[in-house]
Short mmCIF file of C-alpha atoms in Angstrom, two decimals:
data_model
loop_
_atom_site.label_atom_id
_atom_site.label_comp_id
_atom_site.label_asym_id
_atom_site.label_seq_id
_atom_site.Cartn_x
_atom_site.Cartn_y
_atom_site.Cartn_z
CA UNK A 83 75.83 112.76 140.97
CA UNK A 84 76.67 110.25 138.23
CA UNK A 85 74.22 111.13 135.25
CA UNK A 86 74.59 110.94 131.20
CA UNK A 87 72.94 113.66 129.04
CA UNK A 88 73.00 113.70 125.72
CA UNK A 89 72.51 117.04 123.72
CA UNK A 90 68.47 116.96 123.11
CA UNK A 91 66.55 120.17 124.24
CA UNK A 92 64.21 119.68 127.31
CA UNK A 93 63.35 123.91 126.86
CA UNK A 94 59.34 123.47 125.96
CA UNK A 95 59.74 121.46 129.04
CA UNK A 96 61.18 123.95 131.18
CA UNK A 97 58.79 126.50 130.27
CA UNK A 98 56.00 124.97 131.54
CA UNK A 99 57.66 123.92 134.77
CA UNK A 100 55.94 127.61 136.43
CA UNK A 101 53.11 127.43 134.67
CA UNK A 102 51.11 123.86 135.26
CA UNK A 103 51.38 120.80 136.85
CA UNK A 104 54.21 118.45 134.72
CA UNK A 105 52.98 115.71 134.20
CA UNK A 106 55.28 112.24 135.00
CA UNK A 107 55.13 108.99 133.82
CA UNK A 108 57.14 105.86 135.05
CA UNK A 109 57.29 102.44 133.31
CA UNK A 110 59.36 99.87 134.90
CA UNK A 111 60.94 96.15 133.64
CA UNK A 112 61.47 93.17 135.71
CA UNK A 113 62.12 92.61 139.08
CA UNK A 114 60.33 93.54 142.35
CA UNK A 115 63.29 95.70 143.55
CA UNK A 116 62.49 98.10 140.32
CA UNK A 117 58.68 97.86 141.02
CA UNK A 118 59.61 99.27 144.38
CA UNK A 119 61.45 101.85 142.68
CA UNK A 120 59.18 102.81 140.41
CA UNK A 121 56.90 103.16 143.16
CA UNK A 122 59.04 105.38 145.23
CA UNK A 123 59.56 107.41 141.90
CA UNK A 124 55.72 108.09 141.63
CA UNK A 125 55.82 109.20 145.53
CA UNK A 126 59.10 111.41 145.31
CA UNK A 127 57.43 113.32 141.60
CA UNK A 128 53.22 113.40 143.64
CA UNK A 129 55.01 114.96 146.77
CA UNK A 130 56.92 117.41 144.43
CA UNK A 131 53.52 118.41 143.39
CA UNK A 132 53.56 116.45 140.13
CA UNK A 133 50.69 114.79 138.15
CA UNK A 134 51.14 110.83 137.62
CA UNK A 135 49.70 109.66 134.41
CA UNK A 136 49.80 106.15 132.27
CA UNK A 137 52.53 105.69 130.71
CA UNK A 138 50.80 105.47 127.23
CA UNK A 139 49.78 108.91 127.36
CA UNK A 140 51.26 112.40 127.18
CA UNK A 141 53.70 113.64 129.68
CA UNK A 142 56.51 116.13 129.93
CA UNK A 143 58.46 113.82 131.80
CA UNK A 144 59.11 110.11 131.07
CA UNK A 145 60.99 107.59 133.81
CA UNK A 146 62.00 104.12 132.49
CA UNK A 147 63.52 101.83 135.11
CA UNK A 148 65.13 99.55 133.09
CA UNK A 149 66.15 95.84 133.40
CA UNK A 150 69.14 93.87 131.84
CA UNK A 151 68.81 90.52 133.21
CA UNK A 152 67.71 88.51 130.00
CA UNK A 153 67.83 90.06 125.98
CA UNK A 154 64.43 90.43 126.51
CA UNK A 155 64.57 92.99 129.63
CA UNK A 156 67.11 95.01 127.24
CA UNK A 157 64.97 95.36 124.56
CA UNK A 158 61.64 96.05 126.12
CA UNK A 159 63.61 99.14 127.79
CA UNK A 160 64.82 99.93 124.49
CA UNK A 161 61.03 100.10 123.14
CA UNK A 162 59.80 101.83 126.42
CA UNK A 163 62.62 104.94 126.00
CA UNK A 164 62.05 104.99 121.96
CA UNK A 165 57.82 104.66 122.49
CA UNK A 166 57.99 107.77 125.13
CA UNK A 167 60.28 110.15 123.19
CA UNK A 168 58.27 109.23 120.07
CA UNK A 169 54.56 110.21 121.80
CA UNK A 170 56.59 113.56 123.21
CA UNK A 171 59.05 114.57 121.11
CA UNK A 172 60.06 117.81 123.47
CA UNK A 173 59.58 115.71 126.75
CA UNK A 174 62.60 114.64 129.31
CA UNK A 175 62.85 110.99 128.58
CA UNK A 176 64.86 109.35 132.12
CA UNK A 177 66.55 105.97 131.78
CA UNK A 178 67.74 104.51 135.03
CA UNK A 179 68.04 101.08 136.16
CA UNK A 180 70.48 98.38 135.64
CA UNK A 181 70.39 98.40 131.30
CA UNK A 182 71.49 102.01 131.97
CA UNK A 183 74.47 101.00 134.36
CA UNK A 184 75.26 98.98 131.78
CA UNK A 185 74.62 100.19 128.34
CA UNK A 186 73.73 103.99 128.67
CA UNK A 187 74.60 104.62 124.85
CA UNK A 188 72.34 102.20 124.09
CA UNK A 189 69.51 104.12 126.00
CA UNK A 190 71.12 108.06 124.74
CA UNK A 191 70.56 106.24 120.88
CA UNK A 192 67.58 105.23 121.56
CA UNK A 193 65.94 108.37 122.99
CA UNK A 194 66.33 109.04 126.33
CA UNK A 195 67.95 112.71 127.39
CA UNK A 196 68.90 111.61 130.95
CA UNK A 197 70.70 108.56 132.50
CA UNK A 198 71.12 107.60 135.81
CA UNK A 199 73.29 105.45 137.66
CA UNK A 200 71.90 102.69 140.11
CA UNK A 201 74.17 104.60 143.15
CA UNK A 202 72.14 107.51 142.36
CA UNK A 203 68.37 106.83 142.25
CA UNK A 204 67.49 107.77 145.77
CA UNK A 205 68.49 111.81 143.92
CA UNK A 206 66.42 110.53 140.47
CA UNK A 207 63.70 113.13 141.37
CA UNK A 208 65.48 115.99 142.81
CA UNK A 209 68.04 115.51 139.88
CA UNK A 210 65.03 115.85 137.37
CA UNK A 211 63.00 119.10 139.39
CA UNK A 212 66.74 120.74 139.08
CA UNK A 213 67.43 119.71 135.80
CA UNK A 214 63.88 121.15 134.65
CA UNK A 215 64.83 124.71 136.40
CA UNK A 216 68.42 124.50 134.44
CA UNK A 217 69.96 123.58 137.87
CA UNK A 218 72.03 120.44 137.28
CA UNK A 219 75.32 120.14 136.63
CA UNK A 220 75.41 116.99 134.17
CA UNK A 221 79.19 115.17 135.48
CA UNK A 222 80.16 111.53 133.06
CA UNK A 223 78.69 108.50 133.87
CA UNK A 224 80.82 105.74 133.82
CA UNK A 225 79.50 102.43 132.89
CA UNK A 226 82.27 100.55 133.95
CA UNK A 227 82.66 101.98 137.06
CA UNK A 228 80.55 99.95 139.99
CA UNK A 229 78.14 101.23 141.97
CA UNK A 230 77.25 101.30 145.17
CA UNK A 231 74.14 101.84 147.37
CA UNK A 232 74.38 104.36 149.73
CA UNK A 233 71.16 105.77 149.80
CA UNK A 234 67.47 103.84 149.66
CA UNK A 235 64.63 105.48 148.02
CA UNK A 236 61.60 105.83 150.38
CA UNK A 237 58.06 105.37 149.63
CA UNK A 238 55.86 106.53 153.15
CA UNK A 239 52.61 106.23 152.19
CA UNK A 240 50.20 104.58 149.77
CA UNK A 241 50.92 106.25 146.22
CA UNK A 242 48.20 106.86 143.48
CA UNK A 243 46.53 103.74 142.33
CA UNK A 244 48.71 102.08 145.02
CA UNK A 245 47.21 98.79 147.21
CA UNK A 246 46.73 97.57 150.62
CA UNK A 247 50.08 95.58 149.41
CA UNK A 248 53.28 97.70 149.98
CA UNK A 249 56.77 96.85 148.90
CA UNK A 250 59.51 97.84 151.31
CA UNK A 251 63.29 96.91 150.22
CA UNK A 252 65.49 95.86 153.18
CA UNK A 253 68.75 95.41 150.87
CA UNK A 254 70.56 96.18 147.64
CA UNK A 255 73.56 94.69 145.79
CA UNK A 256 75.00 91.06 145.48
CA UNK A 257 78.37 89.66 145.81
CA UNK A 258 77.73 86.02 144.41
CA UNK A 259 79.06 86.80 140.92
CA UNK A 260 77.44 83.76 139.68
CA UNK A 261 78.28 82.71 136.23
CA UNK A 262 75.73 83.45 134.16
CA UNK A 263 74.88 86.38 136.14
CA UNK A 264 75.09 90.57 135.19
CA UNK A 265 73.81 91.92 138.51
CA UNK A 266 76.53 92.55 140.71
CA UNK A 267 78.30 94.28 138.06
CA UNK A 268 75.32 96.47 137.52
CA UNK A 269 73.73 96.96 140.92
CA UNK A 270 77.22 96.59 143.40
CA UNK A 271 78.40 94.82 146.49
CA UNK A 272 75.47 93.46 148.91
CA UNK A 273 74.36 96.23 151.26
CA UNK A 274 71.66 96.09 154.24
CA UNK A 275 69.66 98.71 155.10
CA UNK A 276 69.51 99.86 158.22
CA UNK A 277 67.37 97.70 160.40
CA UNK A 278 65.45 101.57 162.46
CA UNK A 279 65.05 102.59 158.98
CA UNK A 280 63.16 99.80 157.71
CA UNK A 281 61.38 99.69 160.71
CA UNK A 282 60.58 103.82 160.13
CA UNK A 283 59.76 103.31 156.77
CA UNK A 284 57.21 100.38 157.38
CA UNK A 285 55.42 102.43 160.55
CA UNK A 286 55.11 105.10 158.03
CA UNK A 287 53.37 103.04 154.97
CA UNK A 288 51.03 100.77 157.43
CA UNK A 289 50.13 104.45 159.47
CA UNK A 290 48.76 105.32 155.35
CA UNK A 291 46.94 102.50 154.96
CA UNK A 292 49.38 99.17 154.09
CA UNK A 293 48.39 96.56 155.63
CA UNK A 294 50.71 93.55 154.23
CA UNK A 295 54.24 94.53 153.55
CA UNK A 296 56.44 92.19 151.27
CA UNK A 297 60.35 92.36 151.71
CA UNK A 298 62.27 92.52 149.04
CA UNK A 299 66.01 93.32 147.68
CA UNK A 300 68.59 91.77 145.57
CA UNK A 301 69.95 88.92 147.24
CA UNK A 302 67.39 89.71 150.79
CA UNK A 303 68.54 86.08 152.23
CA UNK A 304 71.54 87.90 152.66
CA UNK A 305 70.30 90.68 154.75
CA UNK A 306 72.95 91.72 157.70
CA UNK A 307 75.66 89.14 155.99
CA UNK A 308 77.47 92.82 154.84
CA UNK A 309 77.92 93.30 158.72
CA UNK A 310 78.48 89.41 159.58
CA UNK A 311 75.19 89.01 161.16
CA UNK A 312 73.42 86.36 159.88
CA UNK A 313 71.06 86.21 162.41
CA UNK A 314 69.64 89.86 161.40
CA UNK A 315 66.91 88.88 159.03
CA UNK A 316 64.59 87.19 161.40
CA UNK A 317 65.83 90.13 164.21
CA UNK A 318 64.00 92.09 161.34
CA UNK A 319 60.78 90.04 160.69
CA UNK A 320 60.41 90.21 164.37
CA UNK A 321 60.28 93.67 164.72
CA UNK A 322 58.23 94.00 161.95
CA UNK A 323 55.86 91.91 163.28
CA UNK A 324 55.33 94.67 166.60
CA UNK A 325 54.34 97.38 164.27
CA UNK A 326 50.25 98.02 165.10
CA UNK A 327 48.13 97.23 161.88
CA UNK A 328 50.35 95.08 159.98
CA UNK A 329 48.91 91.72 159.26
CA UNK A 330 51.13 90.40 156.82
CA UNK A 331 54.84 90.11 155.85
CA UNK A 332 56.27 88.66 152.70
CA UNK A 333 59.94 87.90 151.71
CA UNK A 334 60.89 88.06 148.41
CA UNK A 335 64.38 87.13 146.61
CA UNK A 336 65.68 84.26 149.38
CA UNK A 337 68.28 82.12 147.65
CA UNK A 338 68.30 78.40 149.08
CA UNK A 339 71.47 78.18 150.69
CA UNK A 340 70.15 81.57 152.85
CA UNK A 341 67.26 79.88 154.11
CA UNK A 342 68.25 78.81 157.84
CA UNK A 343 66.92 76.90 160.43
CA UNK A 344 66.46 79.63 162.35
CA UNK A 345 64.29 81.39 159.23
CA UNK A 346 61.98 78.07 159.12
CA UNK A 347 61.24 77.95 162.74
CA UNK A 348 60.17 81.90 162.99
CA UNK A 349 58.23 81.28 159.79
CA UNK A 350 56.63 78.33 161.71
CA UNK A 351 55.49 80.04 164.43
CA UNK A 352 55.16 83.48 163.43
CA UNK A 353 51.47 84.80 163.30
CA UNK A 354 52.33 87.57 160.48
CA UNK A 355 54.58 85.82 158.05
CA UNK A 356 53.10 84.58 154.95
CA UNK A 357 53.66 80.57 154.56
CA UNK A 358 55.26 81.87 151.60
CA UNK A 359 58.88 82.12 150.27
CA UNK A 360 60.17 82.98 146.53
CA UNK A 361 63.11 80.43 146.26
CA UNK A 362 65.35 80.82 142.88
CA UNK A 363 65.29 77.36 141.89
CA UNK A 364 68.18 77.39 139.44
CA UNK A 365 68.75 73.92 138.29
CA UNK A 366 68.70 69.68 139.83
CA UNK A 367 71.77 68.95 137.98
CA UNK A 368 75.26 69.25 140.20
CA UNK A 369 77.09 69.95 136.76
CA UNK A 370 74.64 72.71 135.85
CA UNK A 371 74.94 74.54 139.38
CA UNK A 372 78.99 74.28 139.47
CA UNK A 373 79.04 75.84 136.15
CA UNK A 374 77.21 78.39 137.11
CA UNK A 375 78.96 79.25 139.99
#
């Protein structure tokens, strides 16, 4: 387990842990991947037998998933971890995400008592029920070390104030390394998930009430390219698409040069798929795109 601690004292904490519900609260930045998360964080802390409340009010525990893409995504993490440890001075204050990966100091000055890697989110809530009961050993994080998926967090049924939308991730990671880009330093090498646990996972979330399931990952165009299949996404959206009760599928985070012929023509004709796609449009201008790799 790769986690940062910093020396603040989660004891007030702890002592309620036997006698009431804790109450969580989880506040994410950017992307749908995190939303996902974030998600899947609310599921892992209710099954633990945790309350979920706003984040603008009181908890004992406070998750921030954190984003780092633009200046912007740094700072509003920056405000979320300083705004939760200011409304609960004696609360655990958890900073995960990719600003974490990359700037965990940042996060410890700011306020939060807990970082955690990207590799090891799947263990974010187990890490914090053990580290409430004076369980976890607290290893170095290190920033500049990459990390790596090897794990996906699971979300198997509608969560509190959750819709008839789900979001299911099929992949994590990226290995474009464009230019301008932080995310494969910060989120690792493009991984897949395994195709029967997708599948699992999405029988599981339509059997508790999804109806419409939206795709989504880093780089999801990508999807089976880690195993040189680049014929597995629509293999996916097909079998998908004989799972009773779903009536929609989305796909999120499909980069231009991933959308194939073979994509186009199941979208055509498929009676699930959404005639939607969300392309990153980057730039017209050949100049513009070399430079950015």
């Amino acid at each position: 387990m790769t986690t940062v601690t910093n020396s603040l004292d989660e004891t007030p904490a702890q002592a309620r842990v036997a006698a009431t519900p804790l109450r969580v609260a989880v506040q994410h930045f950017g992307c749908k991947l995190n939303q996902y998360e974030a998600e899947a964080f609310r599921a892992g802390f209710q099954d633990q037998g945790y309350e979920m409340v706003p984040f603008g009010e009181a908890a004992d525990v406070y998750v921030v998933n954190t984003c780092t893409v633009t200046g912007s995504g740094d700072a509003d993490s920056r405000r979320a971890v300083r705004r939760a440890r200011r409304q609960q001075p004696d609360a655990m204050v958890v900073a995960t995400g990719c600003y974490a990966q990359r700037r965990p100091d940042d996060l410890l000055q700011a306020g939060a008592s807990l970082i955690v890697g990207n590799s090891d989110k799947a263990a974010l809530v187990d890490t914090v029920v053990d580290r409430l009961a004076g369980l976890t050993p607290l290893p170095m994080f290190d920033p500049a070390e990459r990390p790596q998926t090897e794990h996906f967090l699971q979300i198997d049924r509608v969560v509190e104030g959750g819709r008839t939308r789900g979001t299911l991730q099929i992949q994590d990671g990226c290995d474009e390394h464009c230019t301008y880009c932080i995310i494969p330093t910060v989120r690792g090498a493009g991984i897949s998930r395994p195709a029967d646990e997708i599948v699992a996972q999405a029988r599981r979330m339509v059997d508790s009430g999804y109806r419409e399931l939206a795709l989504t990952g880093v780089h999801s165009g990508s999807y089976g390219y880690d195993h040189e299949d680049h014929g597995a996404l629509v293999v996916l959206l097909r079998r998908l698409e004989g799972i009773d009760g779903l009536q929609r599928i989305r796909l999120n985070s499909v980069e231009p040069g991933y959308i194939t012929d073979e994509l186009i023509d199941y979208a055509a004709a498929s009676t699930h798929f959404c005639r939607h796609l969300h392309i990153p449009l980057q730039s017209g201008d050949d100049q513009i795109l070399r430079r950015m790799g």
